Coordinates of C-alpha atoms in Angstrom, one line a residue:
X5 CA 60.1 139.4 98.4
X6 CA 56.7 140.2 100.6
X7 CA 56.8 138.8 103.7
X8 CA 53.8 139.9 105.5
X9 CA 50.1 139.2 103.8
X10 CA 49.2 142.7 105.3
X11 CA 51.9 143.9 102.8
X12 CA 50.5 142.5 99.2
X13 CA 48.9 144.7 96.9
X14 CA 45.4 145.2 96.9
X15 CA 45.5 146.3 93.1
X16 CA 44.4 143.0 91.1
X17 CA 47.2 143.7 88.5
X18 CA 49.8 144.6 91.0
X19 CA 49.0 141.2 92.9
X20 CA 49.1 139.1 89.5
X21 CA 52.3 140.5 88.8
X22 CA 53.6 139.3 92.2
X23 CA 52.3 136.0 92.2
X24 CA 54.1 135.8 89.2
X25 CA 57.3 137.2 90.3
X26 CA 57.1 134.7 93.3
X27 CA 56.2 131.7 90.9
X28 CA 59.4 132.5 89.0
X29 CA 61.9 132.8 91.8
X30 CA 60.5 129.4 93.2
X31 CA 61.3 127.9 90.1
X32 CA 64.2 129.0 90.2
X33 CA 65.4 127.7 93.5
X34 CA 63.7 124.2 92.5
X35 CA 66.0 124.2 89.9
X36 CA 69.0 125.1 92.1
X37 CA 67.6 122.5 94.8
X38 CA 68.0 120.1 92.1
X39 CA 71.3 121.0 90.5
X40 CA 72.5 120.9 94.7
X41 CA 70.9 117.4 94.6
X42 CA 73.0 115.8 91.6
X43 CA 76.3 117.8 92.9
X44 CA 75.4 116.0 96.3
X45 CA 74.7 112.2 95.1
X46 CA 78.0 112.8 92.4
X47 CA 80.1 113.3 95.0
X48 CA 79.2 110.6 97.2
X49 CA 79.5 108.4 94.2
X50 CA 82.8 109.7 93.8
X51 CA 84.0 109.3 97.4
X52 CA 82.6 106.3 97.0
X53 CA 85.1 105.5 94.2
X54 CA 88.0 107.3 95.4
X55 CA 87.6 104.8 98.7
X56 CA 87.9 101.9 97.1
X57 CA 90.8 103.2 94.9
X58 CA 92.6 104.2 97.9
X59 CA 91.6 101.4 100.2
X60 CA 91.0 98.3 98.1
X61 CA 87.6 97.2 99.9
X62 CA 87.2 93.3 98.3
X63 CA 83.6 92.5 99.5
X64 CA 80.5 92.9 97.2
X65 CA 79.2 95.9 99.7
X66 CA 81.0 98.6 98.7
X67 CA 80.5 97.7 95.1
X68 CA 76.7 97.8 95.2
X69 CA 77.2 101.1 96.7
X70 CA 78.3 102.5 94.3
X71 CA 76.3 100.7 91.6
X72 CA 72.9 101.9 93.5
X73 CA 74.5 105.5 93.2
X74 CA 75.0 105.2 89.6
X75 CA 71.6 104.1 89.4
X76 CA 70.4 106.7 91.2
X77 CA 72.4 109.5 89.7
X78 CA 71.3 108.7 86.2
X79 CA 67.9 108.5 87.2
X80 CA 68.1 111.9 88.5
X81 CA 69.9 113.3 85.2
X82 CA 67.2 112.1 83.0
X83 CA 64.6 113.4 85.0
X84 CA 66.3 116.9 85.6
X85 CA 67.0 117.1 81.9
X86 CA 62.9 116.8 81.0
X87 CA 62.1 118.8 83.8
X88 CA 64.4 121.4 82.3
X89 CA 63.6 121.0 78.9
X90 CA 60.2 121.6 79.8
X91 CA 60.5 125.1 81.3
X92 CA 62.4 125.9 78.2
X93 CA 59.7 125.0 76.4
X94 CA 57.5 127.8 78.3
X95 CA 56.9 131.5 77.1
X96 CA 57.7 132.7 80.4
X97 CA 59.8 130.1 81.9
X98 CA 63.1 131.4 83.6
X99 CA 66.2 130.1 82.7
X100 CA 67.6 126.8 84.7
X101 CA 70.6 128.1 86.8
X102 CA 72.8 125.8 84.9
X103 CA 72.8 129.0 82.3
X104 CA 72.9 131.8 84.8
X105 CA 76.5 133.5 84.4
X106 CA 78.7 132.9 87.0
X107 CA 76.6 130.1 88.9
X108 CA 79.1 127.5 90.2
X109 CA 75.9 125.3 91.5
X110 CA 76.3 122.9 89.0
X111 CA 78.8 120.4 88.1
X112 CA 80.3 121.2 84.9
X113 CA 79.5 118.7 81.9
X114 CA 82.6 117.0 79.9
X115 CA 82.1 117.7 76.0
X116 CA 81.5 113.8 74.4
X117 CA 85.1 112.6 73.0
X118 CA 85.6 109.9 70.2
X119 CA 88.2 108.8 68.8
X120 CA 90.6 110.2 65.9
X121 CA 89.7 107.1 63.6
X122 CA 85.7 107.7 64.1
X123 CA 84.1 107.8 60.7
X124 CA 82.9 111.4 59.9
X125 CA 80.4 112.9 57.3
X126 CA 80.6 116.0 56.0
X127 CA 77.3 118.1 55.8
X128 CA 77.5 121.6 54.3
X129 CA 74.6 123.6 54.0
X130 CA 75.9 126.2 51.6
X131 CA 73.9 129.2 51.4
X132 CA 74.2 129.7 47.2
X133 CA 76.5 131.9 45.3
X134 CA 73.7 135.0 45.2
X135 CA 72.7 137.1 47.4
X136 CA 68.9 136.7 48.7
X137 CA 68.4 140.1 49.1
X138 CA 70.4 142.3 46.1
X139 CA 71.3 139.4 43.7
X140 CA 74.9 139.7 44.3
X141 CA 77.7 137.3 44.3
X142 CA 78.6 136.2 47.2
X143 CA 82.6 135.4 48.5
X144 CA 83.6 132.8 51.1
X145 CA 85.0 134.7 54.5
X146 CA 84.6 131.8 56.9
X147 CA 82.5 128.8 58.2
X148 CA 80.9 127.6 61.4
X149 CA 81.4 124.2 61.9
X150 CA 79.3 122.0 64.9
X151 CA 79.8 118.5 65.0
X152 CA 76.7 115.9 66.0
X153 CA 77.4 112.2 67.1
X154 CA 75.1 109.7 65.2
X155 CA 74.9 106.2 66.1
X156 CA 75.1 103.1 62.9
X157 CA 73.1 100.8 63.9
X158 CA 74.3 97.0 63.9
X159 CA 72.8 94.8 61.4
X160 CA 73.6 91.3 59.6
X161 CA 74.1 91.1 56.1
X162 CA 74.7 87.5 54.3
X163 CA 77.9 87.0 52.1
X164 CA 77.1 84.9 49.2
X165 CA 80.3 82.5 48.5
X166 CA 79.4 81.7 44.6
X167 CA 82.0 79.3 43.1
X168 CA 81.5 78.8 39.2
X169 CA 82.4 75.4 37.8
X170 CA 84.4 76.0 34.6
X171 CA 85.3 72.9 32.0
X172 CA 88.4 72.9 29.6
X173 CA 87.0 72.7 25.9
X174 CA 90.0 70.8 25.2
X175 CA 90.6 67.5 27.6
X176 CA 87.0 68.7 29.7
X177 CA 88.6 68.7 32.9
X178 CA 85.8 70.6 35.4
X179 CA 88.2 73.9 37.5
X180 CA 86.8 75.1 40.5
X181 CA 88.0 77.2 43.1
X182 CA 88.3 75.7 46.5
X183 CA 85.9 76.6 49.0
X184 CA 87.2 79.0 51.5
X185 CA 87.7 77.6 55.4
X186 CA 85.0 78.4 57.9
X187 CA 85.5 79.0 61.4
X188 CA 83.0 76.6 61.9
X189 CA 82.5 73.8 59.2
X190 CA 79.2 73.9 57.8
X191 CA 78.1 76.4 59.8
X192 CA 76.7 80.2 58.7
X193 CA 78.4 81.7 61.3
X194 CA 81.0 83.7 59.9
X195 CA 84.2 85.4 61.8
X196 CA 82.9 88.6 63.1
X197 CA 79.7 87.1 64.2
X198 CA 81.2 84.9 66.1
X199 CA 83.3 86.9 67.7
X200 CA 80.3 89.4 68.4
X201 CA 78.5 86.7 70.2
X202 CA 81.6 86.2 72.6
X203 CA 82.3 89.4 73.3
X204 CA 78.7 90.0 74.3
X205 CA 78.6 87.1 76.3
X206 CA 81.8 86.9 78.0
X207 CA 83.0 90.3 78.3
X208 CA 79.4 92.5 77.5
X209 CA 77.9 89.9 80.6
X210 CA 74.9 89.5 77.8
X211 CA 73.2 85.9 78.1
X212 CA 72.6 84.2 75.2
X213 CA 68.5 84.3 75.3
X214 CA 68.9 88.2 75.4
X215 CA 71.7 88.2 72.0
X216 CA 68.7 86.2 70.5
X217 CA 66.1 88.8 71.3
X218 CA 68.8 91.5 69.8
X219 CA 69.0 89.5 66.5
X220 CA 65.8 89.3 66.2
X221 CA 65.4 92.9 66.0
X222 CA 68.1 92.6 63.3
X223 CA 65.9 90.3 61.4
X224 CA 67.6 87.1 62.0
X225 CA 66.0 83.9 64.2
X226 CA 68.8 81.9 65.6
X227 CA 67.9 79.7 67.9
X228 CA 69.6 79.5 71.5
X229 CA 71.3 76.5 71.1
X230 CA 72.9 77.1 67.7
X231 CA 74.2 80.3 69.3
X232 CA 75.0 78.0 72.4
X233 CA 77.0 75.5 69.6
X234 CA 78.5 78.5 68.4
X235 CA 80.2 79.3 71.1
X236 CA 81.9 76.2 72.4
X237 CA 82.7 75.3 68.7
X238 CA 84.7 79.2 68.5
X239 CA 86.4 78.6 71.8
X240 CA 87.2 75.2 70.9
X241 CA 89.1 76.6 68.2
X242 CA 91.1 79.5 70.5
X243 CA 92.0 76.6 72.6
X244 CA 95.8 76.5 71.1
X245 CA 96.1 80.6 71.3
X246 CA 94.7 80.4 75.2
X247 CA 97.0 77.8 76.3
X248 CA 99.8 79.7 74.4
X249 CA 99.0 82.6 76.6
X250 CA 98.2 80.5 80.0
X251 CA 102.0 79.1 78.9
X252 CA 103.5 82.9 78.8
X253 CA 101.9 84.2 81.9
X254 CA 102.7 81.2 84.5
X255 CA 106.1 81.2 82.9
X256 CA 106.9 84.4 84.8
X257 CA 108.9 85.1 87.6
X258 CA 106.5 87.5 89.5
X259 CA 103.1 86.5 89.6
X260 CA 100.1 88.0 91.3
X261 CA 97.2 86.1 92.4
X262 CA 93.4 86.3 93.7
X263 CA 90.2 84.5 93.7
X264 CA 86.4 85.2 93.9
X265 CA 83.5 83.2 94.7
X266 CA 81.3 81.9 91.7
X267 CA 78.1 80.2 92.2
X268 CA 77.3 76.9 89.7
X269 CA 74.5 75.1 89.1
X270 CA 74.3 71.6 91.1
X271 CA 71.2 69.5 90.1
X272 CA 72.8 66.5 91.5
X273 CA 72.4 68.3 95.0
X274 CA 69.1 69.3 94.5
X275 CA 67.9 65.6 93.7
X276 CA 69.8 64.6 97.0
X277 CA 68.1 67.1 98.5
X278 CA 71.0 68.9 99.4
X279 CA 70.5 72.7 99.4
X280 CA 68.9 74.4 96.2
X281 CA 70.9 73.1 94.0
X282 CA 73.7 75.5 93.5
X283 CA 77.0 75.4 94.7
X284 CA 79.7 77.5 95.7
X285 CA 83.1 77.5 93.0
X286 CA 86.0 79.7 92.7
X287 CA 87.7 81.4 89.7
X288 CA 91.3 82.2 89.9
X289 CA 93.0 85.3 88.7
X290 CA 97.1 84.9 87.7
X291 CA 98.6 88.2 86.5
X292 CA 102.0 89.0 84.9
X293 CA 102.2 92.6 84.9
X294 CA 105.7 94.0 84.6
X295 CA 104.4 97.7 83.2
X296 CA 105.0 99.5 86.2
X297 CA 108.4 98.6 86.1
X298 CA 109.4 98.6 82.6
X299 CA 109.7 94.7 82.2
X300 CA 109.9 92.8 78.8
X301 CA 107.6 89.8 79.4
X302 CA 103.8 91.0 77.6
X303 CA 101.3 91.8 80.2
X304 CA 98.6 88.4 80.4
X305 CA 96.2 86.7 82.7
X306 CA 95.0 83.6 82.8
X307 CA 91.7 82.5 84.9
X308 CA 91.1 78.8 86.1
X309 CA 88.2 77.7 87.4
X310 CA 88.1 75.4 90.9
X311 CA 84.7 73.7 92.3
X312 CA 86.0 74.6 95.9
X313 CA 88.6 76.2 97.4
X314 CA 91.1 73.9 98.2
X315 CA 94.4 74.1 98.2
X316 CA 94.9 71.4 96.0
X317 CA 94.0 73.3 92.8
X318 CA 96.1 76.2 93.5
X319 CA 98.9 73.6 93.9
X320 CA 97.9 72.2 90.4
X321 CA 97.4 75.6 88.6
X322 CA 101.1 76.3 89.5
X323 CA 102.7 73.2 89.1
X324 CA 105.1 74.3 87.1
X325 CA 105.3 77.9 88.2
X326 CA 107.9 79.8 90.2
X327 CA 109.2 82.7 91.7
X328 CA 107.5 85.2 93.7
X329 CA 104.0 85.3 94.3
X330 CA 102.2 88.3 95.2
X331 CA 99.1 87.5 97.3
X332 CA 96.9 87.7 100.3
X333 CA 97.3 84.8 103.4
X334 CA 95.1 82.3 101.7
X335 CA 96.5 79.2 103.5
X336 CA 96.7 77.2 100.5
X337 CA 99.9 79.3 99.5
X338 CA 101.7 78.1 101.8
X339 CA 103.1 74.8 100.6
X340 CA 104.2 77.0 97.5
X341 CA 106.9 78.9 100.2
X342 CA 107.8 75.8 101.9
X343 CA 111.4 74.2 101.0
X344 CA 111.3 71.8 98.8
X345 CA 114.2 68.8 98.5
X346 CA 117.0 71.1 97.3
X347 CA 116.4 73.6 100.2
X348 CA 115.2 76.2 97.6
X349 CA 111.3 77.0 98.1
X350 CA 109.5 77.2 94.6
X351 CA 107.9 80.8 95.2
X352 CA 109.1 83.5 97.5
X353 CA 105.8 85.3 99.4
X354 CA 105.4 88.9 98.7
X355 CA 102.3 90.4 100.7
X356 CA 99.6 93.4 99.7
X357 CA 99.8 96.7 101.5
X358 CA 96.3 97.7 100.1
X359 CA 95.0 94.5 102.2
X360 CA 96.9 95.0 105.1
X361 CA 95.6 98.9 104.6
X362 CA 92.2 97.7 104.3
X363 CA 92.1 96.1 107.9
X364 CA 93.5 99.6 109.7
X365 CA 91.1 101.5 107.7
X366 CA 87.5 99.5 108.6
X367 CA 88.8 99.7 112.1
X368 CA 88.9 103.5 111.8
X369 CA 85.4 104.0 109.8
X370 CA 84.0 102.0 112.6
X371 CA 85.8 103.0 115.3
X372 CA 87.1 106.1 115.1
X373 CA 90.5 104.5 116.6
X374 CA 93.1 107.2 116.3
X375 CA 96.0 104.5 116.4
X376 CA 94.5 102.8 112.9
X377 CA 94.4 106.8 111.9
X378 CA 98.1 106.7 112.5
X379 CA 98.9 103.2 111.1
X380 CA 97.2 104.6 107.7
X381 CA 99.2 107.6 107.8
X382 CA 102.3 105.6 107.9
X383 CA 101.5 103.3 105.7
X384 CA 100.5 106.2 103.4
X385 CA 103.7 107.7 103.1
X386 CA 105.1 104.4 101.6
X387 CA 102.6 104.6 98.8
X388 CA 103.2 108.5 98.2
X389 CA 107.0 107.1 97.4
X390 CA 105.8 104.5 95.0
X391 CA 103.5 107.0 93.0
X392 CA 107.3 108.8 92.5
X393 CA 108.6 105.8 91.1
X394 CA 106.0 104.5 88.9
X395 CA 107.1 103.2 85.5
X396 CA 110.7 103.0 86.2
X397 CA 113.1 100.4 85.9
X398 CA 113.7 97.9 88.9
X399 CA 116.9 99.5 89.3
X400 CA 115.4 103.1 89.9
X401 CA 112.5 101.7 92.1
X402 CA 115.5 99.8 94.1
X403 CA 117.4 102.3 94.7
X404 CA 114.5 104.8 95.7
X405 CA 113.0 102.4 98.1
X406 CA 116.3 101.7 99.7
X407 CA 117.0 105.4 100.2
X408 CA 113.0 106.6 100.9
X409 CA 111.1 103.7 101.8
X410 CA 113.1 101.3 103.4
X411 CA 113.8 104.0 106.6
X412 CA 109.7 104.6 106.6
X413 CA 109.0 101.0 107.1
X414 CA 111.4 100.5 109.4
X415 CA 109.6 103.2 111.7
X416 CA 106.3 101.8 110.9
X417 CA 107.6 98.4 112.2
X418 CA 108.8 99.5 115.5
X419 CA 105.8 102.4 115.9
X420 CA 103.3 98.9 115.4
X421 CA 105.4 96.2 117.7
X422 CA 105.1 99.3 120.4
X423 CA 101.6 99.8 119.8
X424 CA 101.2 95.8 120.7
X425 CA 102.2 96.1 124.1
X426 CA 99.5 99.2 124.4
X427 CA 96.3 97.7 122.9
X428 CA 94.0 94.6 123.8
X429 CA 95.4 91.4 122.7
X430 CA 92.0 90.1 121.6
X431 CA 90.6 93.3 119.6
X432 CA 90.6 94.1 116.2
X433 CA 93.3 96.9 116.5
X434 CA 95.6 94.0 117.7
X435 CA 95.1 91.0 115.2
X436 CA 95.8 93.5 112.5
X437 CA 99.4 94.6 113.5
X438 CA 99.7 90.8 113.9
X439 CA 99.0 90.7 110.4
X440 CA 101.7 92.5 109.2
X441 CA 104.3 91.8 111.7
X442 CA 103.8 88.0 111.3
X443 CA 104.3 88.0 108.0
X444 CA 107.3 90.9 107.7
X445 CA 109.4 89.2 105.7
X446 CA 106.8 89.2 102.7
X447 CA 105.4 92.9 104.1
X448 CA 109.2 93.7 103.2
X449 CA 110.4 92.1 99.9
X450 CA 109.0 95.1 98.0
X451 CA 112.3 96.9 98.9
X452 CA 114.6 94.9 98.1
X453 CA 113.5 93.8 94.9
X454 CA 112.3 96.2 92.0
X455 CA 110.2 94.6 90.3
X456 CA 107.9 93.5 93.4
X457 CA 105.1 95.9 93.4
X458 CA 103.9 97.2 96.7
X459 CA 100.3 95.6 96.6
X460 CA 98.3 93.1 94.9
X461 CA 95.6 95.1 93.1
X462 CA 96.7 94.1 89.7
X463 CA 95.4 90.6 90.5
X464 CA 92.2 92.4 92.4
X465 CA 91.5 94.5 89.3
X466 CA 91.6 91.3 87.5
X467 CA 88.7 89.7 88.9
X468 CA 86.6 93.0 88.9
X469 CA 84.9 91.8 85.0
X470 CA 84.1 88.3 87.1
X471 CA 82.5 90.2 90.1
X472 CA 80.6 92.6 87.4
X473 CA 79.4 90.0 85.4
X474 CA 78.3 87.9 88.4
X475 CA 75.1 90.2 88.8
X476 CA 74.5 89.6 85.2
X477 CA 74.7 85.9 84.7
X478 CA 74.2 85.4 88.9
X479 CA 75.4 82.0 88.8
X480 CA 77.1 79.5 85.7
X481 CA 75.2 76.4 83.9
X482 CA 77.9 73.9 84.9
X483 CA 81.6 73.2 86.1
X484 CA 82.0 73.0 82.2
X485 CA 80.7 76.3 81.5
X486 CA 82.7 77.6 84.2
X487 CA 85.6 76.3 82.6
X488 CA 84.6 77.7 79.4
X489 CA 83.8 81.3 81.5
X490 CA 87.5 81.0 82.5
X491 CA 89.6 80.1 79.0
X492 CA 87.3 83.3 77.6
X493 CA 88.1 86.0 79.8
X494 CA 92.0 84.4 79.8
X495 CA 92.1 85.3 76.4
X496 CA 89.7 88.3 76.3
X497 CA 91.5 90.1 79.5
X498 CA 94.4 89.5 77.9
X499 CA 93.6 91.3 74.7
X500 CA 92.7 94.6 76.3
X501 CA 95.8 94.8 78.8
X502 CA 97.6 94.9 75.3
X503 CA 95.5 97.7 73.9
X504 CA 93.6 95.7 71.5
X505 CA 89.8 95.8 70.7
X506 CA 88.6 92.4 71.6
X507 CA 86.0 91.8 68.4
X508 CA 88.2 92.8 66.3
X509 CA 91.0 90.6 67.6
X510 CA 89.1 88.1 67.7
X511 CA 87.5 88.5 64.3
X512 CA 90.7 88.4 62.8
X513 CA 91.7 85.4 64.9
X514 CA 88.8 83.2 64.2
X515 CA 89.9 83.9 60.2
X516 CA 93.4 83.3 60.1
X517 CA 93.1 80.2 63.2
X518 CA 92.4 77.3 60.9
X519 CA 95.2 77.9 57.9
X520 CA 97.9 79.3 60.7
X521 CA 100.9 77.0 60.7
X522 CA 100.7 75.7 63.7
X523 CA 104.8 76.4 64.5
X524 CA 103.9 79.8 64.1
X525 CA 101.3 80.4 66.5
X526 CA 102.8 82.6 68.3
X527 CA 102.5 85.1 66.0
X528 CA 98.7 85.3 66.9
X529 CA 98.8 86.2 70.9
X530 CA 97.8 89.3 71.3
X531 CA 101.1 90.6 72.1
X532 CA 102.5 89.5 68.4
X533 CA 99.7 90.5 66.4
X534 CA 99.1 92.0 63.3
X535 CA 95.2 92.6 61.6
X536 CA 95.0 90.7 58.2
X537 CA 92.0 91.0 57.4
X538 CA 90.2 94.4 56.1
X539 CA 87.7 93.2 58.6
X540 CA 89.5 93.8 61.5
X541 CA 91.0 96.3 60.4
X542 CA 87.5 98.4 60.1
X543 CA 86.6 97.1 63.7

């Protein structure tokens, strides 16, 4: 490369060649500015990620982070890919340095996946049995096959139910066959639409006017309020499955438990004159989740919807609950631990690491403090212990935690009460060790019981599809459609910690929900069932 202008050729040719040469190689290190660009903005997506895996961060801040860099690293994939395509498109463009051998500059790209049961077409482009040249026969010796992903594009079709009326020659009585059961009488809505329009709503955070806008492309006007009837009539009729499943899940002796803020439309307040008419709710998150230890209850959860956050409606969701409860210091627990008249308290506390975590580690992003550094060291090693352990029985995890853990928090216990005596009473180093040590007995239940896990992110992962479909929906229509918000995701959430495809689960339930003997319900939660219907079976 010239450096010097007293160095360039004075031969026209020779200088045209350069310019080129020097118009290549900058294109080349625009392309491998931009590859460093999308390695640098996926990797602070991922850190981004890998932080609130490892530390559990439960305000909306670190979310949008990482949102905004989604956002942002798509729109910088689309635009490198047309700014690439377009110097391929060139005579003399040089290759991007995604295709140079041995260049590490850019991030690998994962091959697409589908599933084994995807529907696949076979295309073969046979060349002929002659030879194009000679004439001659030709004889198989191989194939290259390349496989290309097509999308089938959703579309409505209408079922015509025709029912002949037949008379008997003989004594003229008039046979018909009985109409088949809808999921909604009288309506058109048949099983899998309905369960389409739930899905999207409830779990696909789609709002009703924007479904209508799809159908419409389909070819199909229904109105927002028949699609609005639609859906209260369907969940109407999942009613006895939900409380079925509400029923299993509070029945269980280890229960996890969260909540998140949910805004609701008040008009009343805005005719008082009270605010701007929205107020503040909360939706509840209850979790049985005995996986990680091998358990036999089915994994559930079951979402109720409160207009505040009194204590009171925790109190009444778990009236009839008990055993431990895994949680954070919400004060309206507490009654729940008290003793009751037989000196026995309903639920036994079990606390969250991964919150307790969370306070050490803000200290140290902010701080820099060395003694939160250690405090999430130590804390650390009790979780590099529990990865060991995941999966087993209660006895395994018992008697690894007794032998590995239960010496390691014991350390972590004095280390902190030590550290007490050493630190301002009135900082935030200080009310976090109070944190833990005030509530030790529920910081230490994880060891001597199995089946306690050592946080509560199973309820926090819960109430992720509520905080993601908040910036979808921003705020709900009513303290009825809240409610309604709530028995959906119970039984949606539900369907997918048992491995099933929601649509099609609920396609199949819708058909089977208004003949099912109601003594044998059961067999429709989603831990019991079976597809019927080819339907289902296709989704």
């Amino acid at each position: 490369m010239l450096n010097t202008a007293s160095a360039l050729p004075e031969d026209t040719a020779l200088l045209k060649a350069k310019i080129a040469e020097l118009q290549a190689e900058n294109e080349k290190l625009t392309t491998t500015l931009r590859a460093h660009d999308l390695v640098v903005q996926a990797l602070r997506l991922q850190i981004a990620k890998l932080k609130k895996q490892a530390f559990g961060k439960s305000s909306e801040k670190i979310r949008r982070e990482i949102e905004q860099l989604e956002l942002a690293l798509e729109d910088l994939l689309v635009t490198a890919s047309q700014q690439e395509l377009g110097q391929s498109e060139g005579d003399d463009a040089p290759a991007p340095a995604s295709a140079e051998a041995g260049s590490s500059d850019v991030r690998p790209r994962r091959r697409p996946r589908v599933s084994a049961d995807t529907p696949r077409e076979r295309r073969e482009l046979d060349p002929g049995s002659t030879c194009p040249d000679c004439g001659g026969e030709l004889r198989l010796v191989g194939e290259d096959l390349s496989e290309i992903i097509e999308m089938i594009t959703a579309k409505l079709k209408v079922v015509e139910v025709a029912r002949p009326k037949k008379s008997c020659r003989c004594c003229e009585k008039m046979v018909q066959v009985p109409a088949p059961s809808r999921p909604i009488p009288g309506s058109m809505a048949g099983n899998s639409l309905l369960a389409y329009i739930l899905v999207s709503k409830f779990d696909d955070q789609l709002p009703l006017y924007r479904q209508q806008e799809i159908f419409a492309r389909m070819g199909a006007d229904i109105p927002r309020s028949t699609l609005g009837d639609w859906c209260g009539r369907s969940m109407r009729m999942l009613l006895p499955v939900i409380d079925r499943i509400e029923a299993s899940v509070l029945s269980s002796e280890i229960l996890h438990a969260d909540d998140t803020p949910i805004r609701v439309l008040a008009p009343e307040r805005r005719a008082k004159g009270i605010g701007k008419g929205v107020k503040q709710g909360r939706i509840w998150g209850y979790v049985c989740d005995q996986r990680p230890w091998a358990g036999a209850a089915p994994p559930g959860v079951v979402y109720r919807y409160a207009p505040n956050w009194n204590a009171e409606h925790v109190l009444a969701h778990l009236d009839n609950a008990k055993g431990i409860l895994q949680a954070d210091a919400y004060k309206g627990y507490l009654k729940l631990y008290e003793p009751g008249e037989d000196g026995e308290a309903r639920f036994r506390e079990a606390a969250c690491f991964a919150h307790w975590r969370r306070d050490f580690h803000d200290i140290w992003t902010a701080q820099k403090s060395e003694i939160a550094h250690e405090a999430l060291k130590r804390i650390g090693k009790l979780y590099d212990i529990e990865r060991e352990i995941a999966g087993e029985t209660a006895d395994i995890r018992h008697a690894a935690r007794q032998k590995l853990s239960k010496p390691e928090l014991e350390k972590l216990r004095a280390w902190s009460e030590q550290q007490l005596t050493k630190i301002p009473g009135k900082g935030d180093l200080a009310k976090a060790f109070r944190y833990g040590l005030s509530r030790w007995h529920a910081f230490s239940l994880f060891i001597d019981d199995g089946r306690v896990a050592i946080d509560n992110n199973a309820a926090e992962r819960a109430l992720r599809p509520i905080c993601t479909g908040k910036k979808n929906w921003l705020f709900a229509g009513s303290e009825a459609g809240a409610e309604t918000l709530a028995r959906a995701m119970t039984i949606i959430e539900t369907a997918k910690m048992n491995n099933l495809e929601p649509q099609a689960y609920l396609t199949d339930l819708l058909s089977r929900i208004h003949d099912h003997k109601i003594n044998r319900l059961d067999e429709l939660l989603p831990w019991n069932w079976t597809p019927l219907t080819p339907l289902a079976e296709a989704a």
